[in-house]
CSV table of C-alpha atoms in Angstrom, one decimal:
chain,number,residue,atom,x,y,z
G,1,UNK,CA,70.6,150.5,71.1
G,2,UNK,CA,72.4,147.6,72.7
G,3,UNK,CA,74.6,145.5,70.4
G,4,UNK,CA,74.5,141.8,70.2
G,5,UNK,CA,78.0,140.5,69.6
G,6,UNK,CA,79.3,137.1,68.5
G,7,UNK,CA,82.8,136.0,69.5
G,8,UNK,CA,84.4,133.2,67.3
G,9,UNK,CA,87.5,131.7,68.7
G,10,UNK,CA,88.5,128.1,69.4
G,11,UNK,CA,90.1,129.2,72.7
G,12,UNK,CA,87.5,129.5,75.5
G,13,UNK,CA,89.8,131.6,77.5
G,14,UNK,CA,90.3,134.1,74.6
G,15,UNK,CA,86.6,134.3,74.2
G,16,UNK,CA,86.3,135.1,77.8
G,17,UNK,CA,89.1,137.7,77.6
G,18,UNK,CA,87.5,139.5,74.5
G,19,UNK,CA,84.1,139.5,76.3
G,20,UNK,CA,85.9,141.1,79.3
G,21,UNK,CA,87.6,143.7,77.1
G,22,UNK,CA,84.5,144.6,75.2
G,23,UNK,CA,83.0,145.1,78.6
G,24,UNK,CA,85.6,147.6,79.5
G,25,UNK,CA,85.1,149.6,76.3
G,26,UNK,CA,81.9,151.0,77.5
G,27,UNK,CA,79.9,149.8,74.5
G,28,UNK,CA,76.3,149.2,75.1
G,29,UNK,CA,76.2,145.4,74.7
G,30,UNK,CA,72.9,143.4,74.7
G,31,UNK,CA,73.9,139.7,74.4
G,32,UNK,CA,77.0,137.8,73.7
G,33,UNK,CA,77.1,134.8,71.6
G,34,UNK,CA,80.0,132.5,71.4
G,35,UNK,CA,81.3,129.9,68.9
G,36,UNK,CA,84.4,127.7,68.8
G,37,UNK,CA,84.8,127.6,65.1
G,38,UNK,CA,83.2,129.0,61.9
G,39,UNK,CA,80.8,126.1,61.4
G,40,UNK,CA,79.2,126.5,64.8
G,41,UNK,CA,79.1,130.4,64.3
G,42,UNK,CA,77.1,129.9,61.0
G,43,UNK,CA,74.7,127.5,62.7
G,44,UNK,CA,74.1,130.0,65.5
G,45,UNK,CA,73.6,132.9,63.0
G,46,UNK,CA,70.6,131.0,61.4
G,47,UNK,CA,69.0,131.1,64.9
G,48,UNK,CA,69.8,134.6,66.1
G,49,UNK,CA,70.7,138.0,64.8
G,50,UNK,CA,74.0,139.6,65.8
G,51,UNK,CA,75.2,143.2,65.1
G,52,UNK,CA,78.9,142.4,65.0
G,53,UNK,CA,81.2,139.4,64.7
G,54,UNK,CA,84.6,139.3,66.3
G,55,UNK,CA,86.6,136.2,64.9
G,56,UNK,CA,89.9,134.5,65.1
G,57,UNK,CA,91.5,133.1,61.9
G,58,UNK,CA,93.2,129.8,63.0
G,59,UNK,CA,90.3,127.5,64.1
G,60,UNK,CA,89.4,123.9,63.5
G,61,UNK,CA,86.6,122.8,61.1
G,62,UNK,CA,86.0,126.1,59.6
G,63,UNK,CA,88.6,128.8,60.0
G,64,UNK,CA,88.2,132.6,60.1
G,65,UNK,CA,89.0,133.0,56.3
G,66,UNK,CA,86.3,130.5,55.4
G,67,UNK,CA,83.8,132.0,57.7
G,68,UNK,CA,84.3,135.6,56.3
G,69,UNK,CA,84.1,134.2,52.7
G,70,UNK,CA,80.9,132.4,53.6
G,71,UNK,CA,79.3,135.4,55.2
G,72,UNK,CA,80.2,137.6,52.3
G,73,UNK,CA,78.4,135.2,49.9
G,74,UNK,CA,75.3,135.0,52.0
G,75,UNK,CA,72.6,137.6,51.0
G,76,UNK,CA,71.3,138.0,54.5
G,77,UNK,CA,74.5,137.6,56.6
G,78,UNK,CA,76.9,139.8,54.4
G,79,UNK,CA,75.5,142.9,56.2
G,80,UNK,CA,77.0,141.8,59.6
G,81,UNK,CA,80.3,143.5,60.0
G,82,UNK,CA,83.3,141.3,60.9
G,83,UNK,CA,86.3,142.3,62.8
G,84,UNK,CA,89.2,139.8,62.7
G,85,UNK,CA,91.1,139.4,66.0
G,86,UNK,CA,94.3,137.4,65.3
G,87,UNK,CA,97.8,136.9,66.3
G,88,UNK,CA,99.0,137.3,62.6
G,89,UNK,CA,99.7,140.9,62.1
G,90,UNK,CA,101.5,140.4,58.7
G,91,UNK,CA,100.3,143.0,56.2
G,92,UNK,CA,99.6,140.4,53.7
G,93,UNK,CA,97.1,138.6,56.0
G,94,UNK,CA,95.4,141.8,57.0
G,95,UNK,CA,94.9,142.9,53.4
G,96,UNK,CA,93.8,139.4,52.5
G,97,UNK,CA,91.0,139.3,55.3
G,98,UNK,CA,89.9,142.8,54.3
G,99,UNK,CA,89.7,141.8,50.7
G,100,UNK,CA,87.7,138.8,51.7
G,101,UNK,CA,85.1,141.1,53.4
G,102,UNK,CA,86.3,141.7,56.9
G,103,UNK,CA,85.6,145.3,57.9
G,104,UNK,CA,88.2,145.5,60.6
G,105,UNK,CA,91.4,143.8,62.0
G,106,UNK,CA,92.9,143.8,65.4
G,107,UNK,CA,96.3,142.1,66.0
G,108,UNK,CA,96.9,140.3,69.3
G,109,UNK,CA,98.3,141.3,71.7
G,110,UNK,CA,96.0,144.4,71.8
G,111,UNK,CA,95.0,147.0,74.2
G,112,UNK,CA,91.3,147.4,75.1
G,113,UNK,CA,91.4,150.8,73.4
G,114,UNK,CA,92.5,149.3,70.2
G,115,UNK,CA,89.6,147.0,70.1
G,116,UNK,CA,87.1,149.7,71.2
G,117,UNK,CA,88.5,152.0,68.4
G,118,UNK,CA,88.1,149.3,65.7
G,119,UNK,CA,84.6,148.4,66.9
G,120,UNK,CA,83.6,152.1,66.8
G,121,UNK,CA,85.2,152.6,63.5
G,122,UNK,CA,83.5,149.6,62.0
G,123,UNK,CA,80.1,150.4,63.5
G,124,UNK,CA,80.5,154.2,63.0
G,125,UNK,CA,79.5,154.9,66.5
G,126,UNK,CA,80.7,157.9,68.4
G,127,UNK,CA,83.2,157.5,71.2
G,128,UNK,CA,81.7,155.9,74.2
W,1,UNK,CA,119.7,136.6,62.5
W,2,UNK,CA,122.4,136.4,65.2
W,3,UNK,CA,121.5,134.6,68.4
W,4,UNK,CA,121.6,137.8,70.4
W,5,UNK,CA,119.0,139.3,68.3
W,6,UNK,CA,116.7,136.4,68.8
W,7,UNK,CA,117.0,136.7,72.4
W,8,UNK,CA,116.2,140.5,72.3
W,9,UNK,CA,113.2,139.7,70.1
W,10,UNK,CA,112.0,137.1,72.6
W,11,UNK,CA,112.4,139.6,75.4
W,12,UNK,CA,110.7,142.4,73.7
W,13,UNK,CA,107.8,140.1,72.7
W,14,UNK,CA,107.3,138.6,76.1
W,15,UNK,CA,107.3,142.2,77.7
W,16,UNK,CA,104.7,143.4,75.2
W,17,UNK,CA,102.4,140.4,75.4
W,18,UNK,CA,102.5,140.2,79.2
W,19,UNK,CA,102.0,143.9,79.7
W,20,UNK,CA,99.1,144.2,77.1
W,21,UNK,CA,97.2,141.0,77.7
W,22,UNK,CA,98.2,139.8,81.2
W,23,UNK,CA,98.6,143.0,82.9
W,24,UNK,CA,102.1,142.2,84.4
W,25,UNK,CA,105.7,142.5,83.3
W,26,UNK,CA,108.7,140.2,83.8
W,27,UNK,CA,110.9,141.2,86.6
W,28,UNK,CA,114.1,140.1,85.0
W,29,UNK,CA,115.8,136.9,83.7
W,30,UNK,CA,115.7,133.8,85.4
W,31,UNK,CA,117.5,130.4,85.6
W,32,UNK,CA,115.8,127.9,83.3
W,33,UNK,CA,114.8,124.7,85.0
W,34,UNK,CA,111.6,122.8,84.4
W,35,UNK,CA,109.9,121.0,87.2
W,36,UNK,CA,107.3,118.3,87.3
W,37,UNK,CA,103.9,120.1,87.5
W,38,UNK,CA,105.0,123.0,85.2
W,39,UNK,CA,102.7,123.6,82.3
W,40,UNK,CA,104.3,123.4,78.8
W,41,UNK,CA,102.7,124.3,75.5
W,42,UNK,CA,104.2,124.1,72.0
W,43,UNK,CA,103.1,125.0,68.6
W,44,UNK,CA,104.6,124.8,65.2
W,45,UNK,CA,104.5,127.6,62.5
W,46,UNK,CA,104.7,127.3,58.8
W,47,UNK,CA,106.0,129.9,56.4
W,48,UNK,CA,109.3,131.6,55.9
W,49,UNK,CA,110.7,130.8,58.4
W,50,UNK,CA,109.0,127.7,59.7
W,51,UNK,CA,109.8,126.4,63.3
W,52,UNK,CA,108.2,125.9,66.6
W,53,UNK,CA,107.8,127.8,69.9
W,54,UNK,CA,107.7,126.2,73.3
W,55,UNK,CA,106.3,127.9,76.4
W,56,UNK,CA,107.0,126.5,79.9
W,57,UNK,CA,105.3,128.1,82.9
W,58,UNK,CA,106.0,127.1,86.5
W,59,UNK,CA,102.7,126.3,88.4
W,60,UNK,CA,102.7,129.6,90.3
W,61,UNK,CA,103.5,131.5,87.0
W,62,UNK,CA,100.6,129.8,85.2
W,63,UNK,CA,98.2,130.6,88.1
W,64,UNK,CA,99.3,134.2,88.2
W,65,UNK,CA,99.0,134.8,84.4
W,66,UNK,CA,95.7,133.0,84.2
W,67,UNK,CA,94.4,135.1,86.9
W,68,UNK,CA,95.4,138.4,85.2
W,69,UNK,CA,94.2,137.2,81.9
W,70,UNK,CA,90.8,136.1,83.1
W,71,UNK,CA,90.3,138.7,85.7
W,72,UNK,CA,89.6,135.9,88.3
W,73,UNK,CA,91.1,135.1,91.7
W,74,UNK,CA,94.0,132.7,91.4
W,75,UNK,CA,92.5,130.3,93.8
W,76,UNK,CA,89.4,129.6,91.8
W,77,UNK,CA,91.2,128.6,88.6
W,78,UNK,CA,91.2,125.1,87.4
W,79,UNK,CA,94.0,123.1,85.8
W,80,UNK,CA,92.0,123.2,82.5
W,81,UNK,CA,92.0,126.9,82.5
W,82,UNK,CA,95.7,127.1,83.4
W,83,UNK,CA,96.4,124.8,80.4
W,84,UNK,CA,94.2,126.9,78.1
W,85,UNK,CA,95.8,130.2,79.2
W,86,UNK,CA,99.3,128.5,78.7
W,87,UNK,CA,98.3,127.6,75.1
W,88,UNK,CA,96.9,131.0,74.4
W,89,UNK,CA,100.1,132.6,75.7
W,90,UNK,CA,102.1,130.4,73.4
W,91,UNK,CA,99.8,131.3,70.6
W,92,UNK,CA,100.2,135.0,71.1
W,93,UNK,CA,103.9,134.9,71.6
W,94,UNK,CA,104.4,132.8,68.5
W,95,UNK,CA,102.1,135.1,66.3
W,96,UNK,CA,104.0,138.2,67.6
W,97,UNK,CA,107.5,136.7,67.2
W,98,UNK,CA,106.9,135.5,63.7
W,99,UNK,CA,105.4,138.6,62.6
W,100,UNK,CA,108.4,140.5,63.8
W,101,UNK,CA,110.8,137.9,62.1
W,102,UNK,CA,109.3,138.4,58.6
W,103,UNK,CA,106.6,141.3,58.7
W,104,UNK,CA,105.8,141.1,55.1
W,105,UNK,CA,105.3,137.3,55.1
W,106,UNK,CA,102.1,135.3,55.9
W,107,UNK,CA,102.4,132.2,58.0
W,108,UNK,CA,100.2,129.6,59.5
W,109,UNK,CA,100.1,128.5,63.1
W,110,UNK,CA,99.3,125.1,64.2
W,111,UNK,CA,97.0,124.9,67.3
W,112,UNK,CA,99.0,125.1,70.5
W,113,UNK,CA,99.1,121.8,72.5
W,114,UNK,CA,100.0,121.0,76.0
W,115,UNK,CA,103.0,118.7,76.1
W,116,UNK,CA,104.6,116.7,78.9
W,117,UNK,CA,107.3,118.9,80.7
W,118,UNK,CA,110.8,117.9,79.7
W,119,UNK,CA,112.9,118.0,82.9
W,120,UNK,CA,116.1,116.6,81.3
W,121,UNK,CA,119.4,118.3,81.7
W,122,UNK,CA,119.1,122.0,80.4
W,123,UNK,CA,122.3,121.8,78.2
W,124,UNK,CA,120.7,119.0,76.3
W,125,UNK,CA,117.5,121.0,75.8
W,126,UNK,CA,119.5,124.0,74.9
W,127,UNK,CA,121.1,122.5,71.9
W,128,UNK,CA,117.8,121.8,70.1
W,129,UNK,CA,116.7,125.4,70.2
W,130,UNK,CA,117.6,128.5,68.2
W,131,UNK,CA,117.2,130.6,71.3
W,132,UNK,CA,115.7,130.2,74.7
W,133,UNK,CA,115.1,132.6,77.7
W,134,UNK,CA,113.7,132.4,81.1
W,135,UNK,CA,112.0,135.3,82.8
W,136,UNK,CA,111.2,135.7,86.5
W,137,UNK,CA,107.6,136.7,87.1
W,138,UNK,CA,105.9,138.1,90.1
W,139,UNK,CA,105.2,134.6,90.9
W,140,UNK,CA,107.0,131.7,89.2
W,141,UNK,CA,109.1,131.6,86.0
W,142,UNK,CA,108.3,131.6,82.3
W,143,UNK,CA,110.7,130.0,79.7
W,144,UNK,CA,110.2,130.7,76.0
W,145,UNK,CA,112.1,128.6,73.5
W,146,UNK,CA,112.2,129.3,69.8
W,147,UNK,CA,113.4,126.8,67.2
W,148,UNK,CA,113.7,127.7,63.6
W,149,UNK,CA,114.0,125.1,60.8
W,150,UNK,CA,116.8,125.6,58.3
W,151,UNK,CA,115.5,126.9,55.1
W,152,UNK,CA,115.9,124.5,52.1
């Protein structure tokens, strides 16, 4: 079944890059949905269902930490797996985000394979 | 950390980021000289250590990197896209560099901002940075400057 994927990043060019990379992974993607911060992401999630969220951490209004915490405390939305895509590769940050409820973490810069592997691990889908 | 190690760290980080995300590699070192029309992005980072990173791309360099990053023809790119890609490059270089400086530490990055290009005498610029390196690209030049605040 095709996956609907939400990309949350304040950089339009990074959202575009991630979209391109996801396209290269061979995953069956239905629709993409994009948001420039956590607040907009939550608004969009009230209107449509997504199967996976890829989010940055450093964003205005509502950052990635706040978004993950918010999702984790929402009965309905907590089942959506979140993968953090961030330039911060420190172990403390990775552990913190996973503890908040993120299911995966990819550090920028990343190879397309790294993102694909993390998505497959999180969704438990077989290799494309 | 000695100056030479900062230079090496910058070189390694630039190579990794360009190869992984922009599908190119630096051809070698270049003379650092900013020109009007270049794109310059800066961001501060806070943690241990704190400081700022500055990325200056010549116009042809910005066009080439943006084309590789976005998978679009160089000619179709707008100035807005060039600026956004320059900011994103600064963001990734800064995140990677600081993570290598202190792998166990968490840090916060300010959003990268485009700033007016400083074309003053390079020795004057040099003195305000901990380390600074310029790289020759397939098209154009990339200059990365790292400034670390003294720990109190």
